[in-house]
Amino acid sequence: MDQIKTAILGASGYTGAELLRFLAGHPAFRVTALTADRKAGQPMAQVFPHLAALTLPDLVSIDQVDFAAIDAVFCCLPHGTTQEVISALPASVKICDLSADFRLRDVDTYARWYGHPHQAVELQKTAVYGLTELARPEIRTARLVANPGCYPTSAQLPLIPLLRAGLIKADDIIIDAMSGVSGAGRAAKEANLYTEVAEGIHPYGIAGHRHAPEIEQGLSDAAGRSVEVSFTPHLMPMNRGMLSTIHVRPAAGADAGALRSALAEIYREEPFVRVLPEGAVPATRNVRGSNQCLIGVFPDRVSGRAILVSAIDNLVKGASGQALQNMNLMFGLPETQGLDLQPMFP
Amino acid sequence: MDQIKTAILGASGYTGAELLRFLAGHPAFRVTALTADRKAGQPMAQVFPHLAALTLPDLVSIDQVDFAAIDAVFCCLPHGTTQEVISALPASVKICDLSADFRLRDVDTYARWYGHPHQAVELQKTAVYGLTELARPEIRTARLVANPGCYPTSAQLPLIPLLRAGLIKADDIIIDAMSGVSGAGRAAKEANLYTEVAEGIHPYGIAGHRHAPEIEQGLSDAAGRSVEVSFTPHLMPMNRGMLSTIHVRPAAGADAGALRSALAEIYREEPFVRVLPEGAVPATRNVRGSNQCLIGVFPDRVSGRAILVSAIDNLVKGASGQALQNMNLMFGLPETQGLDLQPMFP
Amino acid sequence: MDQIKTAILGASGYTGAELLRFLAGHPAFRVTALTADRKAGQPMAQVFPHLAALTLPDLVSIDQVDFAAIDAVFCCLPHGTTQEVISALPASVKICDLSADFRLRDVDTYARWYGHPHQAVELQKTAVYGLTELARPEIRTARLVANPGCYPTSAQLPLIPLLRAGLIKADDIIIDAMSGVSGAGRAAKEANLYTEVAEGIHPYGIAGHRHAPEIEQGLSDAAGRSVEVSFTPHLMPMNRGMLSTIHVRPAAGADAGALRSALAEIYREEPFVRVLPEGAVPATRNVRGSNQCLIGVFPDRVSGRAILVSAIDNLVKGASGQALQNMNLMFGLPETQGLDLQPMFP
Amino acid sequence: MDQIKTAILGASGYTGAELLRFLAGHPAFRVTALTADRKAGQPMAQVFPHLAALTLPDLVSIDQVDFAAIDAVFCCLPHGTTQEVISALPASVKICDLSADFRLRDVDTYARWYGHPHQAVELQKTAVYGLTELARPEIRTARLVANPGCYPTSAQLPLIPLLRAGLIKADDIIIDAMSGVSGAGRAAKEANLYTEVAEGIHPYGIAGHRHAPEIEQGLSDAAGRSVEVSFTPHLMPMNRGMLSTIHVRPAAGADAGALRSALAEIYREEPFVRVLPEGAVPATRNVRGSNQCLIGVFPDRVSGRAILVSAIDNLVKGASGQALQNMNLMFGLPETQGLDLQPMFP
């Protein structure tokens, strides 16, 4: 089979680099275009010296790309600009968009949280939300996949199956989530300097983070009713990794053991989601650099409560890894192709 | 006034070193004995080279100390052994115990959580729980103060006043707490190696951490009824710092603003507790190395909920700083003496 | 005595914050003006929340300061602009300049390394280079002290006395130095993001760092001849701390022991410089947050060589601490006033 | 071809885990035995949860392994015990030893540096020192390869070709090297706790590190005369990575450019060694997790000197990666098989 000619838009950020790390070992995709507006003209070896051993095209601006010669596009652009760019792509191109631009089905919700009207309302209707394990059939036939956010991935993988099965109550879900700094991207901001972040932690976007409506959309679908969650993200002094500690109320008759069994059953055959046995605790160090998601379920001391814990690498299962997993499906390739790297520890 | 002759028992650990850092600038206390069983005979400059500029006694074993010549004892021993050691001290000595050995009033609760019967039941009755801001009168006249644990300090400072005032419900309190590694002490354990901890996070002791009953004791007193909490600690890749994100339900008629106002009023004159204005977020970097506690209050998106966030340095307000604060009170000294160091950032 | 009315120019950077940390405990200086051009109008509690417990004036722009009402100025501005600003200050003001602008006596050398002509040639002649321990008499009577760079401080403290005494050869000095990230300041640069720095190291400015001529100026003075050094700085994944590993050739008849003895003798009474006994190794963790400098001397396996190691906190003895030490001298105060804080470990 | 039945001895340490990470993607080697004396009986998923997705044999003690059914042994045992263990292996087994036990040809040098007589003097004579790029013919036919130490790898790759070519002087080589903490292994030691290491740096083993004679053996061979080096290792607050900053004197007629050209020519076709163009600086973040070695060459300001900088991942090219590279050669496999993973950044 011919290799799939692949473009990465916005390749000078961390998710772009991470895609290239995985694509380097993938037999089917061949990277033929890399774009970055401000760094157009630069070789990738300058922008990301850790990739200098790869043979890669130089960065160009988007308008320099001949998309007629492209089969697959990974879009790593900032939200807002993405809608216009993707609208302009030829129909022959399959797209996985890592921005937030096509994740919210309801364009009014989008407008409310992102502060401007949606720029591609019709296209939005065709977009498939790419939480891979829970939407394979739709992803396989999609032209445009909206790749989930990192926090939504870590929260929905444990929660959605439990809501679908009616094993937890939908009206009292509390998510305390913690992310490594790479989630903030590569833009030069004072708040993300080493000196501002190292050796300290803090919450941010309390009750106002844009991943909240995305989580709620998925949970509402699963519950068959409108779900609102308490969601508090925290910034961690580490490059990668995301942990969500989620407080739920098991439905009548269910307990933590029942929740764990149900999740274990649902994810039994999954290559990338592992429900840990009783007592084992998810830790981000055990998924670092890999596409894995670890889930643990624990009884709480407070009666009527249980605690779910999930761990992913925010740049992999929370971004580029899941994007490649989706693109594999979109092109009829084995889902794990290029993604079977083990976690790196220490 | 003569200087207060002071001993630190278990001075080879981090809380011992931290006490010495603060006592170095304190005019009233003079350190005349330092003990460490396994390191007895070593000079402090060898055990803690960062203190080499201080003139300090060499480490000795406890039985080498003439406690008749000691006025004040900071006890930094591991739990379990502490009860016996403190029982044997002469009545003339005032004691602040940083272990967990005298924190739980109910000796049966102690036995259940610590796995052995309490060794000093009578002495326990005289111990005062030293959450300074909330127990000053008792601390001033105490001979033995049980210094609160780090997690309990960070949870109780925001919660107790709200429970006392009936501003939050007592039956649905969820605490997700995060601590730097120094809380695990200086013992050589694989789990606390740099390579095991750096660049990763994980929860531990889920629903089974020994600080849970300590928190519940304080909250139950405040609420006037038995309170059970959901408490999940997490290990953070940083030396110091502790953050608690606490989910509460305001009582009928109250909201986040009311909670904030109440806390601000109660702590208005406090030198070490600061309730932040609306929107400002507590971060551990802003208290690093200091005895300060920052508290923020936030409305949640989920109706009927609010979020409290507190930040302390686990080794200072969560251990040695609060111990000195208590000892200042016990000796009738200004409460802030020796403790007026600013946080160190970055 | 009246308090000394003190201004900090460029107070929104790390050296400004560090000065405030030390001045908070200083009885003689009273901070009456803080400037920051881009952040003028903001309260310090916003710019540096860790200092929110202090009562401090809001940030203003420099032209808003009435320097007639100022006795002492700490200048923390970027190089280049500093010369003009300081030239405009009234003669009544004593100044300690933390920039590089007045460190090089030779204005041609300045022009060559900094890429523009010196803007205050006459003022330069009056500036005293403030390596405190080695220039006390001049500093005491100076109006303008050029505070040494961090690397030059760490290199010159061990080297100058040995060159003065003729104990090492002047023509083969190799300095491999390592610095925490705070040395790069608080400006938002991609290269200093947490994600770019954490968990990695690299050299920079190899053979071209601007601290080289500053080091060479001091060493040349000490040796009585022109000295050129090999100087390679490295960026370390830590907030603070600086270590210099320095390779020297003892003069005929001298060895590492002789070097150590000579340094120990010269610094015997120094409050902030400590020459370690044989075998003890300087580590930055042992000076973190303090004004101390540790020096170790080691025989090399290669005959005819010895190794000097010095450790400082780059923000303290390498910047703000030494600045305050100098200002204490300039105002006839005890040299250690405000600076007697112990290192913070862990 | 049948898969190569492979044992890892001492598989509970970091080098063992790292071998498994690479072997997981290797088509030719099949891991059939894993040993760890103290952890015998445990499943790998317990010892290294990050590898839980792999199907691996449980840990056993060495005497439980049937070495008649083993083709290849990676030996990751501590030095000292290794000589006896390897002596007892059947002749049919090919061995790559990651300890220091067979690296020094001269058994008297071994005895002097390691404090006990060599236990396998005859076997030593057959061991090949496995610095892959520089010893391929011998490695291909070896039964026992002594895998180089991390520091020696980082120092010898740039130095040996230059000494062989007579382009640098052999009598004035100074190596300042810096390593991540994983080089210290997984043993629980106070000195390697997160709290002791994070946010600080220090040299260690100054002029006495056991890698010095290993480096000197290789350099002496290359120079055709006895070479002594100045070697100072430093501990860095990071999991992985090693940087060597090496000071040399170019021979008459040579300069930094000539050195760079020579190295670039020698390593032109190498898959894992990259000589950077003029001005580009090696950084450990650019090799993290990969088998790559980056080399930079810089002119010094001091006339007659040049600076070499090399960067590797101490656990990969400095240990397990090079071991697999060697084993590939020993079994006639493509040298890069299993090793073509890109660096992970950030």
PDB file of C-alpha atoms in Angstrom, chain C residues 85-274:
ATOM      1  CA  VAL C  85      19.192  55.938  35.129  1.00  0.00           C
ATOM      2  CA  ILE C  86      22.006  55.989  37.648  1.00  0.00           C
ATOM      3  CA  SER C  87      23.637  58.994  36.032  1.00  0.00           C
ATOM      4  CA  ALA C  88      20.467  60.930  36.696  1.00  0.00           C
ATOM      5  CA  LEU C  89      20.312  60.227  40.429  1.00  0.00           C
ATOM      6  CA  PRO C  90      21.142  63.011  42.882  1.00  0.00           C
ATOM      7  CA  ALA C  91      24.524  62.898  44.564  1.00  0.00           C
ATOM      8  CA  SER C  92      22.886  62.376  47.937  1.00  0.00           C
ATOM      9  CA  VAL C  93      21.838  58.854  47.033  1.00  0.00           C
ATOM     10  CA  LYS C  94      24.026  55.814  47.629  1.00  0.00           C
ATOM     11  CA  ILE C  95      23.630  53.140  45.025  1.00  0.00           C
ATOM     12  CA  CYS C  96      24.246  49.457  44.745  1.00  0.00           C
ATOM     13  CA  ASP C  97      23.814  48.409  41.136  1.00  0.00           C
ATOM     14  CA  LEU C  98      23.068  44.746  40.509  1.00  0.00           C
ATOM     15  CA  SER C  99      23.397  45.014  36.737  1.00  0.00           C
ATOM     16  CA  ALA C 100      26.598  44.545  34.779  1.00  0.00           C
ATOM     17  CA  ASP C 101      26.733  48.196  33.798  1.00  0.00           C
ATOM     18  CA  PHE C 102      29.454  49.399  36.126  1.00  0.00           C
ATOM     19  CA  ARG C 103      31.399  46.214  36.740  1.00  0.00           C
ATOM     20  CA  LEU C 104      34.012  46.580  34.018  1.00  0.00           C
ATOM     21  CA  ARG C 105      36.500  49.362  34.716  1.00  0.00           C
ATOM     22  CA  ASP C 106      37.587  49.449  31.105  1.00  0.00           C
ATOM     23  CA  VAL C 107      34.821  51.039  29.095  1.00  0.00           C
ATOM     24  CA  ASP C 108      36.227  49.652  25.870  1.00  0.00           C
ATOM     25  CA  THR C 109      35.944  46.128  27.204  1.00  0.00           C
ATOM     26  CA  TYR C 110      32.391  47.006  28.180  1.00  0.00           C
ATOM     27  CA  ALA C 111      31.612  48.239  24.693  1.00  0.00           C
ATOM     28  CA  ARG C 112      33.107  45.140  23.097  1.00  0.00           C
ATOM     29  CA  TRP C 113      31.128  42.668  25.211  1.00  0.00           C
ATOM     30  CA  TYR C 114      27.879  44.590  25.476  1.00  0.00           C
ATOM     31  CA  GLY C 115      27.676  45.898  21.946  1.00  0.00           C
ATOM     32  CA  HIS C 116      27.270  49.608  22.633  1.00  0.00           C
ATOM     33  CA  PRO C 117      29.398  52.430  24.063  1.00  0.00           C
ATOM     34  CA  HIS C 118      29.356  52.996  27.797  1.00  0.00           C
ATOM     35  CA  GLN C 119      26.860  55.728  28.647  1.00  0.00           C
ATOM     36  CA  ALA C 120      28.434  56.995  31.873  1.00  0.00           C
ATOM     37  CA  VAL C 121      32.167  56.993  31.462  1.00  0.00           C
ATOM     38  CA  GLU C 122      32.894  59.491  34.253  1.00  0.00           C
ATOM     39  CA  LEU C 123      30.632  57.754  36.713  1.00  0.00           C
ATOM     40  CA  GLN C 124      32.321  54.455  35.896  1.00  0.00           C
ATOM     41  CA  LYS C 125      35.558  55.822  37.343  1.00  0.00           C
ATOM     42  CA  THR C 126      33.935  56.236  40.730  1.00  0.00           C
ATOM     43  CA  ALA C 127      32.293  52.822  40.855  1.00  0.00           C
ATOM     44  CA  VAL C 128      33.641  50.265  43.309  1.00  0.00           C
ATOM     45  CA  TYR C 129      33.458  46.573  42.423  1.00  0.00           C
ATOM     46  CA  GLY C 130      31.638  45.083  45.367  1.00  0.00           C
ATOM     47  CA  LEU C 131      33.076  41.643  46.026  1.00  0.00           C
ATOM     48  CA  THR C 132      32.543  42.352  49.675  1.00  0.00           C
ATOM     49  CA  GLU C 133      35.068  40.187  51.455  1.00  0.00           C
ATOM     50  CA  LEU C 134      37.890  41.389  49.214  1.00  0.00           C
ATOM     51  CA  ALA C 135      37.093  45.094  48.923  1.00  0.00           C
ATOM     52  CA  ARG C 136      35.689  46.304  52.233  1.00  0.00           C
ATOM     53  CA  PRO C 137      37.623  49.546  52.586  1.00  0.00           C
ATOM     54  CA  GLU C 138      36.612  50.809  49.148  1.00  0.00           C
ATOM     55  CA  ILE C 139      33.007  49.720  49.566  1.00  0.00           C
ATOM     56  CA  ARG C 140      32.653  51.524  52.902  1.00  0.00           C
ATOM     57  CA  THR C 141      33.368  54.848  51.276  1.00  0.00           C
ATOM     58  CA  ALA C 142      31.764  54.263  47.914  1.00  0.00           C
ATOM     59  CA  ARG C 143      28.747  56.094  46.614  1.00  0.00           C
ATOM     60  CA  LEU C 144      28.244  53.623  43.758  1.00  0.00           C
ATOM     61  CA  VAL C 145      28.951  49.954  44.144  1.00  0.00           C
ATOM     62  CA  ALA C 146      28.830  47.618  41.164  1.00  0.00           C
ATOM     63  CA  ASN C 147      27.530  44.406  42.631  1.00  0.00           C
ATOM     64  CA  PRO C 148      29.380  41.411  41.147  1.00  0.00           C
ATOM     65  CA  GLY C 149      27.729  38.895  38.871  1.00  0.00           C
ATOM     66  CA  CYS C 150      26.805  35.497  40.248  1.00  0.00           C
ATOM     67  CA  TYR C 151      29.381  33.524  38.269  1.00  0.00           C
ATOM     68  CA  PRO C 152      32.146  36.046  38.996  1.00  0.00           C
ATOM     69  CA  THR C 153      31.356  35.881  42.721  1.00  0.00           C
ATOM     70  CA  SER C 154      31.544  32.112  42.788  1.00  0.00           C
ATOM     71  CA  ALA C 155      34.775  32.070  40.798  1.00  0.00           C
ATOM     72  CA  GLN C 156      36.627  34.973  42.343  1.00  0.00           C
ATOM     73  CA  LEU C 157      36.083  34.186  46.020  1.00  0.00           C
ATOM     74  CA  PRO C 158      38.264  31.083  45.796  1.00  0.00           C
ATOM     75  CA  LEU C 159      40.621  32.284  43.059  1.00  0.00           C
ATOM     76  CA  ILE C 160      41.600  35.838  43.987  1.00  0.00           C
ATOM     77  CA  PRO C 161      43.274  35.059  47.316  1.00  0.00           C
ATOM     78  CA  LEU C 162      45.261  32.250  45.729  1.00  0.00           C
ATOM     79  CA  LEU C 163      46.419  34.449  42.871  1.00  0.00           C
ATOM     80  CA  ARG C 164      47.309  37.282  45.226  1.00  0.00           C
ATOM     81  CA  ALA C 165      49.394  34.876  47.262  1.00  0.00           C
ATOM     82  CA  GLY C 166      51.012  33.429  44.175  1.00  0.00           C
ATOM     83  CA  LEU C 167      49.841  29.966  45.151  1.00  0.00           C
ATOM     84  CA  ILE C 168      48.387  29.076  41.744  1.00  0.00           C
ATOM     85  CA  LYS C 169      49.546  29.697  38.206  1.00  0.00           C
ATOM     86  CA  ALA C 170      47.683  32.433  36.385  1.00  0.00           C
ATOM     87  CA  ASP C 171      47.773  30.965  32.914  1.00  0.00           C
ATOM     88  CA  ASP C 172      45.742  27.791  33.106  1.00  0.00           C
ATOM     89  CA  ILE C 173      42.463  28.344  34.910  1.00  0.00           C
ATOM     90  CA  ILE C 174      39.403  26.401  33.797  1.00  0.00           C
ATOM     91  CA  ILE C 175      35.983  27.142  35.253  1.00  0.00           C
ATOM     92  CA  ASP C 176      33.016  24.877  34.684  1.00  0.00           C
ATOM     93  CA  ALA C 177      30.088  26.589  36.361  1.00  0.00           C
ATOM     94  CA  MET C 178      26.464  25.565  36.838  1.00  0.00           C
ATOM     95  CA  SER C 179      23.526  27.797  37.660  1.00  0.00           C
ATOM     96  CA  GLY C 180      19.894  27.516  38.624  1.00  0.00           C
ATOM     97  CA  VAL C 181      17.323  29.028  36.274  1.00  0.00           C
ATOM     98  CA  SER C 182      16.552  32.105  38.353  1.00  0.00           C
ATOM     99  CA  GLY C 183      19.796  33.570  37.036  1.00  0.00           C
ATOM    100  CA  ALA C 184      17.985  34.048  33.731  1.00  0.00           C
ATOM    101  CA  GLY C 185      15.469  36.395  35.309  1.00  0.00           C
ATOM    102  CA  ARG C 186      11.717  36.513  35.116  1.00  0.00           C
ATOM    103  CA  ALA C 187      11.302  37.446  31.457  1.00  0.00           C
ATOM    104  CA  ALA C 188       8.995  35.125  29.540  1.00  0.00           C
ATOM    105  CA  LYS C 189      11.297  33.209  27.206  1.00  0.00           C
ATOM    106  CA  GLU C 190      10.647  29.860  25.563  1.00  0.00           C
ATOM    107  CA  ALA C 191      14.085  28.635  26.592  1.00  0.00           C
ATOM    108  CA  ASN C 192      13.273  29.092  30.269  1.00  0.00           C
ATOM    109  CA  LEU C 193       9.896  27.381  30.336  1.00  0.00           C
ATOM    110  CA  TYR C 194       9.560  24.568  32.838  1.00  0.00           C
ATOM    111  CA  THR C 195       9.145  22.105  29.990  1.00  0.00           C
ATOM    112  CA  GLU C 196      12.356  23.217  28.303  1.00  0.00           C
ATOM    113  CA  VAL C 197      14.489  23.145  31.423  1.00  0.00           C
ATOM    114  CA  ALA C 198      13.214  20.450  33.780  1.00  0.00           C
ATOM    115  CA  GLU C 199      14.985  17.106  33.698  1.00  0.00           C
ATOM    116  CA  GLY C 200      17.782  18.298  31.440  1.00  0.00           C
ATOM    117  CA  ILE C 201      21.102  20.136  31.416  1.00  0.00           C
ATOM    118  CA  HIS C 202      23.223  21.904  28.848  1.00  0.00           C
ATOM    119  CA  PRO C 203      26.093  24.365  28.611  1.00  0.00           C
ATOM    120  CA  TYR C 204      25.513  27.776  27.052  1.00  0.00           C
ATOM    121  CA  GLY C 205      27.515  30.830  26.104  1.00  0.00           C
ATOM    122  CA  ILE C 206      30.563  28.579  25.725  1.00  0.00           C
ATOM    123  CA  ALA C 207      33.659  30.751  25.591  1.00  0.00           C
ATOM    124  CA  GLY C 208      31.457  33.786  25.020  1.00  0.00           C
ATOM    125  CA  HIS C 209      29.604  34.528  28.258  1.00  0.00           C
ATOM    126  CA  ARG C 210      29.703  38.139  29.421  1.00  0.00           C
ATOM    127  CA  HIS C 211      30.825  37.156  32.879  1.00  0.00           C
ATOM    128  CA  ALA C 212      34.180  36.067  31.467  1.00  0.00           C
ATOM    129  CA  PRO C 213      35.692  39.565  31.198  1.00  0.00           C
ATOM    130  CA  GLU C 214      34.398  40.373  34.669  1.00  0.00           C
ATOM    131  CA  ILE C 215      36.133  37.346  36.104  1.00  0.00           C
ATOM    132  CA  GLU C 216      39.289  38.127  34.193  1.00  0.00           C
ATOM    133  CA  GLN C 217      39.352  41.717  35.452  1.00  0.00           C
ATOM    134  CA  GLY C 218      39.395  40.513  39.048  1.00  0.00           C
ATOM    135  CA  LEU C 219      41.886  37.748  38.456  1.00  0.00           C
ATOM    136  CA  SER C 220      44.192  40.023  36.503  1.00  0.00           C
ATOM    137  CA  ASP C 221      44.219  42.519  39.350  1.00  0.00           C
ATOM    138  CA  ALA C 222      45.004  39.734  41.774  1.00  0.00           C
ATOM    139  CA  ALA C 223      47.736  38.202  39.656  1.00  0.00           C
ATOM    140  CA  GLY C 224      49.301  41.484  38.642  1.00  0.00           C
ATOM    141  CA  ARG C 225      49.197  40.395  35.024  1.00  0.00           C
ATOM    142  CA  SER C 226      46.633  39.770  32.340  1.00  0.00           C
ATOM    143  CA  VAL C 227      44.709  36.581  33.020  1.00  0.00           C
ATOM    144  CA  GLU C 228      42.474  34.756  30.584  1.00  0.00           C
ATOM    145  CA  VAL C 229      40.186  32.004  31.794  1.00  0.00           C
ATOM    146  CA  SER C 230      38.279  29.180  30.233  1.00  0.00           C
ATOM    147  CA  PHE C 231      34.712  29.680  31.414  1.00  0.00           C
ATOM    148  CA  THR C 232      31.773  27.417  30.568  1.00  0.00           C
ATOM    149  CA  PRO C 233      28.421  28.000  32.267  1.00  0.00           C
ATOM    150  CA  HIS C 234      25.731  25.293  32.376  1.00  0.00           C
ATOM    151  CA  LEU C 235      21.993  25.615  33.002  1.00  0.00           C
ATOM    152  CA  MET C 236      20.654  23.391  35.782  1.00  0.00           C
ATOM    153  CA  PRO C 237      17.077  22.221  36.420  1.00  0.00           C
ATOM    154  CA  MET C 238      16.710  24.008  39.740  1.00  0.00           C
ATOM    155  CA  ASN C 239      15.449  27.368  40.887  1.00  0.00           C
ATOM    156  CA  ARG C 240      18.536  28.530  42.761  1.00  0.00           C
ATOM    157  CA  GLY C 241      22.085  27.616  43.363  1.00  0.00           C
ATOM    158  CA  MET C 242      25.432  27.955  41.665  1.00  0.00           C
ATOM    159  CA  LEU C 243      28.412  25.664  41.694  1.00  0.00           C
ATOM    160  CA  SER C 244      31.795  26.359  40.163  1.00  0.00           C
ATOM    161  CA  THR C 245      34.257  23.547  39.617  1.00  0.00           C
ATOM    162  CA  ILE C 246      37.574  25.208  38.972  1.00  0.00           C
ATOM    163  CA  HIS C 247      40.738  23.559  37.707  1.00  0.00           C
ATOM    164  CA  VAL C 248      44.007  25.193  38.686  1.00  0.00           C
ATOM    165  CA  ARG C 249      47.721  24.452  38.768  1.00  0.00           C
ATOM    166  CA  PRO C 250      49.327  25.069  42.142  1.00  0.00           C
ATOM    167  CA  ALA C 251      52.524  27.055  41.960  1.00  0.00           C
ATOM    168  CA  ALA C 252      55.812  25.290  42.544  1.00  0.00           C
ATOM    169  CA  GLY C 253      55.953  24.000  46.091  1.00  0.00           C
ATOM    170  CA  ALA C 254      52.205  24.279  46.694  1.00  0.00           C
ATOM    171  CA  ASP C 255      49.595  21.548  46.675  1.00  0.00           C
ATOM    172  CA  ALA C 256      45.881  21.244  47.372  1.00  0.00           C
ATOM    173  CA  GLY C 257      46.509  21.220  51.103  1.00  0.00           C
ATOM    174  CA  ALA C 258      48.457  24.442  50.908  1.00  0.00           C
ATOM    175  CA  LEU C 259      45.708  26.056  48.888  1.00  0.00           C
ATOM    176  CA  ARG C 260      43.083  24.953  51.372  1.00  0.00           C
ATOM    177  CA  SER C 261      45.091  26.235  54.312  1.00  0.00           C
ATOM    178  CA  ALA C 262      45.648  29.594  52.708  1.00  0.00           C
ATOM    179  CA  LEU C 263      41.955  30.046  51.904  1.00  0.00           C
ATOM    180  CA  ALA C 264      40.938  28.847  55.372  1.00  0.00           C
ATOM    181  CA  GLU C 265      43.271  31.398  56.913  1.00  0.00           C
ATOM    182  CA  ILE C 266      42.088  34.280  54.768  1.00  0.00           C
ATOM    183  CA  TYR C 267      38.388  33.541  55.322  1.00  0.00           C
ATOM    184  CA  ARG C 268      38.717  32.399  58.944  1.00  0.00           C
ATOM    185  CA  GLU C 269      36.705  35.261  60.417  1.00  0.00           C
ATOM    186  CA  GLU C 270      34.305  35.708  57.561  1.00  0.00           C
ATOM    187  CA  PRO C 271      30.644  35.319  58.443  1.00  0.00           C
ATOM    188  CA  PHE C 272      29.600  34.272  54.956  1.00  0.00           C
ATOM    189  CA  VAL C 273      32.525  32.365  53.461  1.00  0.00           C
ATOM    190  CA  ARG C 274      33.383  28.936  54.781  1.00  0.00           C
TER     191      ARG C 274
END
